[in-house]
XYZ file of N, CA and C in Angstrom:
594
model
N -27.660 -41.138 -27.480
C -26.451 -41.466 -27.451
C -25.713 -42.789 -28.696
N -26.591 -43.767 -29.104
C -25.950 -44.661 -29.610
C -25.339 -44.263 -30.973
N -27.122 -43.363 -31.674
C -26.317 -43.002 -32.570
C -25.216 -41.980 -33.217
N -24.975 -41.243 -32.006
C -23.764 -40.308 -32.130
C -22.886 -40.898 -32.430
N -22.464 -42.183 -31.434
C -21.408 -43.041 -31.281
C -21.133 -43.813 -33.286
N -22.511 -44.031 -33.430
C -22.366 -44.967 -34.700
C -22.029 -43.637 -35.798
N -22.347 -42.470 -36.006
C -22.079 -41.341 -36.672
C -20.667 -40.916 -36.636
N -20.084 -40.748 -35.256
C -18.872 -40.229 -35.521
C -17.980 -41.761 -35.654
N -18.289 -42.950 -35.639
C -17.150 -43.849 -36.056
C -17.200 -43.923 -37.765
N -18.376 -43.753 -38.231
C -18.746 -43.980 -39.872
C -17.841 -42.571 -40.273
N -17.602 -41.511 -39.733
C -16.942 -40.304 -40.151
C -15.340 -40.425 -39.865
N -15.168 -41.420 -38.766
C -13.708 -41.639 -38.958
C -13.199 -42.710 -39.692
N -14.105 -43.541 -40.203
C -13.836 -45.010 -40.995
C -13.939 -44.467 -42.679
N -14.521 -43.305 -42.779
C -14.833 -42.667 -43.835
C -13.423 -41.692 -44.216
N -13.067 -41.271 -43.027
C -11.733 -40.283 -43.345
C -10.656 -41.254 -44.156
N -10.668 -42.771 -42.929
C -9.618 -43.242 -43.218
C -9.435 -43.660 -44.295
N -10.935 -43.831 -45.198
C -10.699 -44.476 -46.592
C -10.034 -43.206 -47.792
N -10.700 -42.006 -47.130
C -9.662 -40.932 -48.089
C -8.507 -40.411 -47.774
N -8.088 -40.693 -46.818
C -6.865 -39.979 -46.379
C -5.962 -40.576 -47.618
N -5.014 -39.432 -48.052
C -4.454 -39.980 -48.811
C -2.984 -38.862 -48.436
N -2.217 -38.545 -49.398
C -1.069 -37.607 -49.479
C -1.173 -36.313 -48.814
N -0.670 -36.005 -47.876
C -1.000 -35.306 -47.016
C -2.436 -34.593 -46.498
N -2.765 -35.524 -45.828
C -3.945 -35.852 -44.522
C -3.737 -35.902 -43.375
N -4.324 -35.259 -42.487
C -4.387 -35.380 -41.027
C -5.723 -36.442 -40.479
N -6.234 -37.383 -39.646
C -7.401 -38.030 -39.415
C -6.657 -38.039 -37.789
N -7.782 -37.498 -37.035
C -7.321 -37.278 -35.538
C -9.043 -37.924 -34.680
N -8.642 -39.004 -33.736
C -9.842 -38.824 -33.186
C -9.374 -39.138 -31.569
N -9.639 -38.250 -31.085
C -9.171 -37.607 -29.393
C -10.247 -37.807 -28.233
N -10.007 -38.437 -27.005
C -10.397 -37.960 -25.770
C -10.678 -36.802 -25.570
N -12.042 -36.352 -25.141
C -12.225 -35.044 -24.903
C -12.900 -34.875 -23.697
N -12.285 -33.409 -22.789
C -13.009 -33.357 -21.455
C -13.127 -32.096 -21.853
N -14.806 -31.787 -21.122
C -15.724 -30.673 -21.781
C -15.791 -29.527 -20.460
N -15.428 -28.658 -20.116
C -15.465 -27.411 -19.367
C -16.639 -26.562 -19.651
N -17.886 -26.615 -18.944
C -19.094 -25.642 -19.581
C -18.664 -24.140 -19.050
N -19.129 -23.083 -20.037
C -18.792 -21.774 -19.926
C -20.491 -21.338 -19.963
N -20.427 -19.528 -19.296
C -21.468 -19.020 -19.809
C -22.882 -20.039 -19.268
N -24.015 -19.529 -20.107
C -25.129 -20.112 -19.203
C -25.025 -21.890 -19.347
N -24.170 -22.179 -20.407
C -24.208 -23.819 -19.714
C -23.358 -24.097 -18.650
N -22.868 -23.401 -18.009
C -22.024 -23.387 -16.365
C -23.129 -23.236 -15.708
N -23.928 -22.116 -16.021
C -24.932 -22.030 -14.671
C -25.974 -23.129 -14.847
N -26.454 -23.680 -15.848
C -27.132 -25.099 -15.551
C -26.500 -26.242 -15.477
N -24.804 -26.191 -15.884
C -24.319 -27.507 -15.257
C -22.899 -27.255 -14.985
N -22.711 -27.071 -13.544
C -21.019 -26.563 -13.703
C -20.107 -27.396 -13.235
N -20.158 -28.827 -13.226
C -19.301 -29.877 -13.557
C -18.722 -30.007 -14.737
N -17.082 -30.280 -14.565
C -16.711 -30.541 -16.046
C -17.101 -32.312 -16.503
N -17.014 -32.324 -17.930
C -17.610 -33.500 -18.522
C -16.304 -34.585 -18.545
N -16.071 -35.587 -18.516
C -15.270 -36.409 -18.656
C -15.591 -37.529 -19.270
N -16.898 -37.309 -20.049
C -17.134 -38.380 -21.175
C -17.371 -37.513 -22.673
N -16.391 -37.715 -23.557
C -16.478 -36.956 -24.723
C -15.428 -37.538 -25.668
N -15.762 -37.163 -26.940
C -14.893 -37.516 -28.223
C -14.607 -36.543 -28.892
N -13.729 -36.452 -29.372
C -13.681 -35.357 -30.640
C -12.870 -36.079 -32.467
N -13.504 -35.843 -33.191
C -12.835 -36.494 -34.453
C -12.415 -35.226 -35.633
N -11.244 -35.053 -35.924
C -10.786 -34.222 -37.287
C -10.475 -34.676 -38.263
N -10.929 -34.348 -39.239
C -10.434 -34.766 -40.712
C -9.594 -32.912 -41.348
N -8.590 -33.346 -41.749
C -7.648 -31.904 -42.756
C -6.923 -32.579 -43.740
N -7.299 -31.963 -44.953
C -6.584 -32.467 -46.366
C -5.779 -31.082 -46.504
N -4.842 -31.266 -46.662
C -3.174 -30.199 -46.486
C -3.202 -29.910 -47.932
N -3.736 -28.370 -48.101
C -3.690 -27.367 -49.392
C -2.354 -27.196 -49.911
N -1.498 -26.991 -48.492
C -0.159 -26.404 -48.114
C 0.733 -26.949 -47.272
N 1.783 -27.631 -47.542
C 2.316 -27.913 -46.337
C 1.791 -27.184 -44.690
N 1.342 -26.127 -44.774
C 1.061 -25.341 -43.349
C -0.280 -24.948 -43.544
N -1.081 -25.398 -44.390
C -2.600 -24.825 -44.284
C -3.393 -26.019 -44.528
N -4.425 -26.405 -43.578
C -5.091 -27.602 -44.129
C -6.739 -27.037 -43.849
N -7.846 -28.041 -44.607
C -8.900 -27.772 -44.754
C -9.668 -29.106 -44.154
N -10.968 -29.098 -43.510
C -11.945 -30.371 -43.565
C -12.768 -30.009 -42.194
N -12.902 -31.252 -41.526
C -14.532 -31.304 -40.860
C -13.858 -31.330 -39.498
N -14.639 -31.320 -38.501
C -14.425 -31.371 -37.100
C -15.866 -31.978 -36.916
N -16.071 -33.252 -35.834
C -17.116 -33.214 -34.981
C -16.908 -33.627 -34.080
N -17.762 -34.148 -33.026
C -17.348 -35.067 -31.900
C -18.685 -35.585 -31.115
N -18.350 -35.313 -29.634
C -19.471 -35.236 -28.821
C -19.232 -34.953 -27.289
N -19.556 -34.803 -26.796
C -19.642 -34.583 -24.927
C -20.727 -34.285 -24.476
N -20.783 -35.215 -23.330
C -21.844 -35.117 -22.924
C -21.562 -34.695 -20.988
N -22.768 -33.625 -20.868
C -22.222 -33.031 -19.302
C -23.417 -33.320 -18.272
N -23.234 -34.045 -16.947
C -24.190 -34.163 -16.253
C -24.117 -33.642 -14.820
N -24.884 -33.561 -14.093
C -24.906 -32.710 -12.717
C -26.371 -33.659 -11.698
N -25.653 -33.523 -10.679
C -27.020 -34.279 -9.880
C -27.187 -33.121 -8.813
N -28.508 -32.270 -8.852
C -28.533 -31.215 -7.759
C -29.310 -31.877 -6.706
N -29.013 -31.307 -5.414
C -29.772 -31.657 -4.059
C -30.906 -31.450 -4.042
N -31.720 -31.996 -3.418
C -33.058 -31.719 -2.573
C -33.191 -30.157 -2.336
N -34.050 -29.719 -3.352
C -34.488 -28.127 -3.476
C -36.181 -28.044 -4.134
N -36.060 -26.200 -3.602
C -37.845 -25.937 -4.471
C -36.840 -25.333 -5.873
N -37.319 -25.542 -7.286
C -36.990 -25.046 -8.493
C -38.260 -24.641 -9.227
N -37.630 -23.617 -9.568
C -38.668 -22.878 -10.340
C -38.596 -23.111 -12.041
N -39.197 -23.352 -12.968
C -39.382 -23.246 -13.896
C -40.385 -23.337 -14.416
N -40.542 -22.376 -15.518
C -41.668 -21.563 -16.308
C -42.918 -21.241 -15.303
N -42.685 -20.588 -14.181
C -43.349 -19.883 -13.114
C -44.258 -20.996 -12.516
N -43.424 -21.859 -12.483
C -44.093 -23.347 -11.496
C -42.525 -23.399 -10.408
N -43.489 -23.966 -9.288
C -42.381 -24.563 -8.389
C -42.584 -25.880 -7.957
N -41.280 -26.677 -7.833
C -41.717 -27.734 -7.693
C -39.889 -28.158 -6.600
N -40.600 -29.103 -5.760
C -39.242 -29.704 -4.873
C -39.116 -30.509 -5.276
N -37.445 -30.743 -5.058
C -37.160 -32.421 -5.341
C -35.868 -32.126 -5.752
N -35.264 -33.766 -5.951
C -33.683 -33.663 -6.332
C -33.897 -33.407 -7.835
N -32.783 -32.849 -8.512
C -32.516 -32.676 -9.881
C -31.405 -33.658 -10.254
N -31.588 -34.003 -11.717
C -30.471 -34.932 -12.466
C -30.539 -33.782 -14.306
N -29.500 -33.023 -14.304
C -29.506 -32.615 -15.366
C -28.388 -33.131 -16.341
N -28.668 -32.965 -17.893
C -27.820 -33.674 -18.790
C -27.737 -32.820 -19.900
N -26.656 -33.084 -20.510
C -26.708 -31.909 -21.912
C -25.756 -32.757 -22.967
N -26.087 -32.977 -23.969
C -25.279 -33.579 -25.202
C -25.248 -32.620 -25.961
N -23.803 -32.682 -26.431
C -23.647 -31.296 -27.404
C -22.738 -31.937 -28.659
N -23.556 -31.752 -29.912
C -22.540 -32.302 -30.955
C -22.429 -31.262 -31.707
N -21.037 -30.827 -32.544
C -20.543 -29.820 -33.081
C -20.349 -30.472 -34.729
N -20.588 -29.860 -35.438
C -20.393 -30.069 -36.990
C -20.135 -28.777 -37.199
N -18.562 -29.155 -37.734
C -17.973 -27.885 -38.351
C -16.637 -27.973 -39.622
N -16.811 -27.022 -40.671
C -15.756 -26.690 -41.672
C -14.782 -26.065 -40.928
N -13.392 -26.596 -40.921
C -12.592 -26.103 -40.290
C -11.463 -25.950 -40.943
N -10.362 -25.050 -40.693
C -9.235 -24.560 -41.049
C -8.114 -24.504 -40.069
N -7.094 -25.367 -40.450
C -5.699 -24.949 -39.648
C -5.087 -24.396 -40.316
N -3.566 -23.819 -39.505
C -2.552 -23.446 -39.761
C -1.200 -23.930 -39.260
N -0.709 -24.604 -39.770
C 0.455 -25.319 -38.960
C 1.509 -24.556 -39.036
N 2.411 -24.372 -38.015
C 3.800 -23.426 -37.737
C 4.626 -24.461 -38.018
N 5.166 -25.439 -38.167
C 6.450 -26.289 -38.304
C 6.496 -27.083 -39.279
N 5.566 -27.153 -40.106
C 5.649 -28.906 -40.854
C 6.530 -29.218 -41.138
N 6.496 -30.466 -41.278
C 7.576 -31.620 -41.066
C 8.421 -31.972 -40.186
N 8.028 -31.140 -38.699
C 9.197 -30.913 -37.759
C 8.463 -32.129 -36.746
N 9.177 -32.881 -35.744
C 8.550 -33.697 -35.068
C 7.309 -33.024 -34.035
N 7.690 -31.801 -33.816
C 6.535 -31.315 -33.047
C 6.040 -30.010 -33.886
N 4.677 -30.080 -33.902
C 3.943 -29.034 -34.985
C 2.814 -28.186 -34.102
N 3.048 -27.213 -33.808
C 2.206 -26.396 -33.375
C 1.034 -25.708 -34.477
N -0.343 -25.724 -34.234
C -1.254 -25.018 -35.064
C -2.076 -24.259 -34.487
N -2.889 -23.251 -35.110
C -4.484 -23.029 -34.774
C -5.303 -22.714 -35.746
N -6.156 -22.893 -35.427
C -7.194 -23.456 -36.195
C -8.823 -22.604 -35.823
N -9.880 -22.485 -36.772
C -10.977 -22.444 -36.716
C -12.210 -23.195 -37.765
N -13.219 -23.112 -36.694
C -13.893 -23.991 -37.494
C -15.440 -23.093 -37.229
N -15.953 -23.390 -38.084
C -17.521 -22.558 -38.391
C -18.625 -23.663 -38.939
N -19.580 -23.481 -38.250
C -20.709 -24.488 -38.728
C -22.111 -24.741 -37.672
N -22.202 -25.655 -37.147
C -23.413 -25.754 -35.972
C -22.821 -26.957 -35.037
N -23.897 -26.644 -33.864
C -23.792 -27.062 -32.695
C -24.977 -27.282 -32.238
N -25.383 -28.841 -31.962
C -26.501 -29.447 -31.361
C -26.707 -29.543 -30.102
N -27.228 -29.233 -29.199
C -27.536 -29.087 -27.601
C -28.834 -29.549 -27.632
N -28.453 -30.440 -26.794
C -30.099 -31.518 -25.972
C -29.967 -31.129 -24.587
N -30.542 -30.525 -24.044
C -30.732 -30.440 -22.521
C -31.942 -31.201 -21.872
N -31.397 -31.878 -20.815
C -32.872 -32.572 -19.990
C -32.714 -32.438 -18.403
N -33.646 -32.429 -18.291
C -33.748 -32.273 -16.666
C -34.887 -33.143 -15.976
N -33.974 -34.070 -15.271
C -35.498 -35.010 -14.726
C -35.648 -34.756 -12.992
N -36.542 -34.595 -12.846
C -36.994 -34.545 -11.514
C -38.200 -35.227 -11.030
N -37.893 -36.144 -10.433
C -38.937 -37.367 -9.884
C -39.375 -37.561 -11.499
N -41.100 -38.128 -11.411
C -41.100 -38.831 -13.027
C -41.308 -37.831 -14.007
N -40.772 -36.783 -13.709
C -41.164 -35.506 -14.676
C -39.845 -35.506 -15.650
N -39.776 -34.708 -16.978
C -38.628 -34.729 -17.355
C -38.866 -33.409 -18.284
N -38.083 -32.263 -18.451
C -37.988 -31.195 -19.143
C -36.672 -31.162 -20.044
N -36.967 -31.222 -21.543
C -36.562 -31.336 -22.640
C -36.350 -29.999 -23.187
N -34.913 -29.817 -23.743
C -34.626 -28.362 -24.621
C -33.767 -28.608 -25.428
N -33.548 -28.034 -26.835
C -32.791 -28.203 -27.829
C -32.656 -27.208 -28.979
N -31.627 -27.456 -29.247
C -31.555 -25.966 -30.559
C -30.628 -26.510 -31.290
N -30.439 -26.470 -32.558
C -29.307 -26.711 -33.683
C -29.041 -25.184 -34.102
N -27.834 -24.449 -33.665
C -27.595 -23.263 -33.649
C -26.196 -22.912 -34.684
N -26.164 -21.646 -35.136
C -24.735 -21.457 -35.886
C -24.094 -21.204 -34.711
N -22.664 -21.932 -35.083
C -21.401 -21.787 -33.963
C -20.340 -21.939 -34.889
N -19.180 -21.315 -33.978
C -17.642 -21.413 -34.256
C -16.930 -21.756 -33.420
N -15.573 -22.616 -33.637
C -14.643 -23.096 -32.402
C -13.285 -22.931 -33.039
N -12.863 -21.976 -32.510
C -11.423 -21.389 -32.521
C -10.574 -22.867 -31.738
N -9.270 -22.844 -32.262
C -8.879 -23.685 -31.554
C -7.187 -23.736 -31.582
N -6.445 -24.415 -30.589
C -4.763 -24.329 -30.595
C -4.195 -25.892 -30.098
N -3.399 -26.098 -31.025
C -2.805 -27.312 -30.421
C -1.372 -27.949 -31.349
N -1.182 -29.043 -30.887
C 0.197 -29.509 -31.648
C -0.161 -30.903 -31.806
N 0.669 -31.270 -33.032
C 1.167 -32.381 -33.304
C 2.410 -32.998 -32.701
N 2.640 -34.313 -32.184
C 3.849 -34.625 -31.968
C 4.053 -35.953 -32.800
N 5.012 -36.042 -33.725
C 5.075 -37.232 -34.711
C 6.152 -38.497 -33.860
N 5.110 -39.623 -34.209
C 5.829 -40.814 -33.413
C 6.724 -41.462 -34.993
N 5.966 -41.271 -35.907
C 6.703 -41.758 -36.956
C 6.514 -41.039 -38.290
N 6.382 -41.576 -39.640
C 5.929 -40.526 -40.487
C 4.497 -41.061 -40.989
N 4.137 -41.984 -40.043
C 2.446 -42.367 -40.184
C 1.691 -41.941 -39.233
N 1.815 -41.718 -38.129
C 1.020 -41.457 -37.014
C 1.609 -40.457 -36.046
N 1.074 -40.183 -34.887
C 1.063 -39.294 -33.957
C 0.473 -38.945 -32.646
N 1.141 -38.079 -31.775
C 0.023 -37.860 -30.787
C -0.419 -36.077 -30.519
N -1.632 -36.258 -30.345
C -2.148 -34.436 -30.567
C -2.819 -34.448 -29.015
N -2.349 -32.794 -28.931
C -2.830 -32.021 -28.277
C -3.707 -30.731 -28.129
N -4.726 -30.707 -28.114
C -5.580 -29.132 -28.448
C -6.544 -28.931 -27.555
N -6.972 -27.503 -27.527
C -7.982 -26.977 -26.595
C -8.774 -26.415 -27.433
N -10.133 -26.344 -27.396
C -11.351 -25.297 -28.222
C -11.947 -25.076 -27.865
N -12.930 -23.819 -28.111
C -13.785 -23.598 -27.495
C -14.830 -23.250 -28.250
N -16.050 -24.230 -28.157
C -17.236 -24.377 -28.748
C -18.385 -23.076 -28.353
N -18.686 -22.235 -29.453
C -19.543 -21.228 -29.037
C -20.735 -21.547 -29.884
N -22.059 -21.803 -29.541
C -23.263 -21.708 -30.174
C -24.154 -20.895 -30.367
N -24.476 -19.622 -31.182
C -25.377 -18.749 -30.827
C -27.141 -18.883 -30.116
N -27.470 -18.150 -29.656
C -29.120 -18.032 -29.049
C -29.927 -18.825 -30.604
N -30.586 -19.982 -30.164
C -31.278 -20.618 -31.285
C -32.391 -22.013 -30.707
N -33.545 -21.520 -30.926
C -34.759 -22.760 -30.664
C -34.869 -22.644 -29.106
N -34.510 -23.655 -28.489
C -35.072 -23.551 -27.155
C -34.107 -22.841 -26.107
N -33.301 -21.956 -26.732
C -31.977 -21.349 -25.675
C -31.964 -20.024 -26.099
N -32.192 -19.172 -25.415
C -32.371 -17.536 -25.366
C -30.933 -17.212 -25.416
N -29.785 -17.585 -24.188
C -28.510 -17.409 -24.640
C -27.586 -18.265 -25.095
N -26.458 -18.215 -25.426
C -25.734 -18.884 -25.943
C -24.828 -19.824 -25.408
N -24.585 -21.288 -26.149
C -24.376 -22.666 -25.226
C -22.977 -22.391 -25.481
N -22.107 -22.428 -24.337
C -20.502 -22.580 -24.991
C -20.023 -23.594 -24.024
N -18.797 -23.977 -24.524
C -17.567 -25.070 -23.266
C -16.295 -25.229 -24.065
N -15.522 -24.980 -23.101
C -13.806 -25.485 -23.669
C -13.665 -26.878 -23.602
N -12.956 -27.539 -24.394
C -12.717 -28.934 -24.374
C -11.168 -28.780 -24.767
N -10.441 -30.081 -23.955
C -9.161 -30.002 -23.395
C -9.079 -31.282 -24.101
N -8.013 -31.940 -24.989
C -8.568 -33.038 -26.023
C -6.786 -33.599 -26.292
N -7.113 -34.829 -26.227
C -5.728 -35.902 -26.279
C -6.024 -36.712 -27.503
N -5.162 -37.066 -28.346
C -5.911 -38.346 -29.083
C -4.598 -38.642 -30.511
N -4.968 -39.787 -31.175
C -4.219 -39.856 -32.017
C -3.892 -39.541 -33.602
N -2.848 -39.542 -34.112
C -3.112 -38.958 -35.317
C -2.761 -39.856 -36.858
N -3.657 -40.089 -37.431
C -3.446 -40.967 -38.745
C -2.699 -39.829 -39.739
N -1.529 -39.978 -40.019
C -1.134 -39.062 -41.410
C -1.123 -40.084 -42.749
N -2.008 -39.289 -43.524
C -1.661 -39.928 -44.817
C -0.787 -39.634 -45.523
N -0.508 -40.880 -46.427
C 1.040 -40.537 -47.545
C 0.628 -40.621 -48.818
């Protein structure tokens, strides 16, 4: 997890150095809501997440760049008998999922130059998921890098010419890969601070 924070911080600082005319750098607090197979494994929302976006505007209403972040999901399951790989074990379970998206993304801005600027976007790239199940002294780990996409909607509210606040909703969908026979997906609600290059 420490490596993920370092990676995110490096990308964030790099983007600040690259930010120039017509660019956005956005760091957000992210709340994750599991869906599909992920919600079958962990049903609880994640309150531990961060998202980062950088966009270079090629037109006032069109920007391309990168999206990354980190969401961790956690759930404690009660004492019960669980079956894993044709083996039945009794006890409590602690379940964890760490999810790291890396996308090349594009956004379309509806009202460039306005104080409130709504947008829609799409990211395509990869989603890394690491799933860990702890039960007593036993740990089962599964992981995969999968092809993934991420549609999003959001808006910027400009505080001044150089900064703003962002609100967005994203849906991260990773196709079956590696240890996962089913797609891994989640919604995220994000609120952040935007640095506007000039």
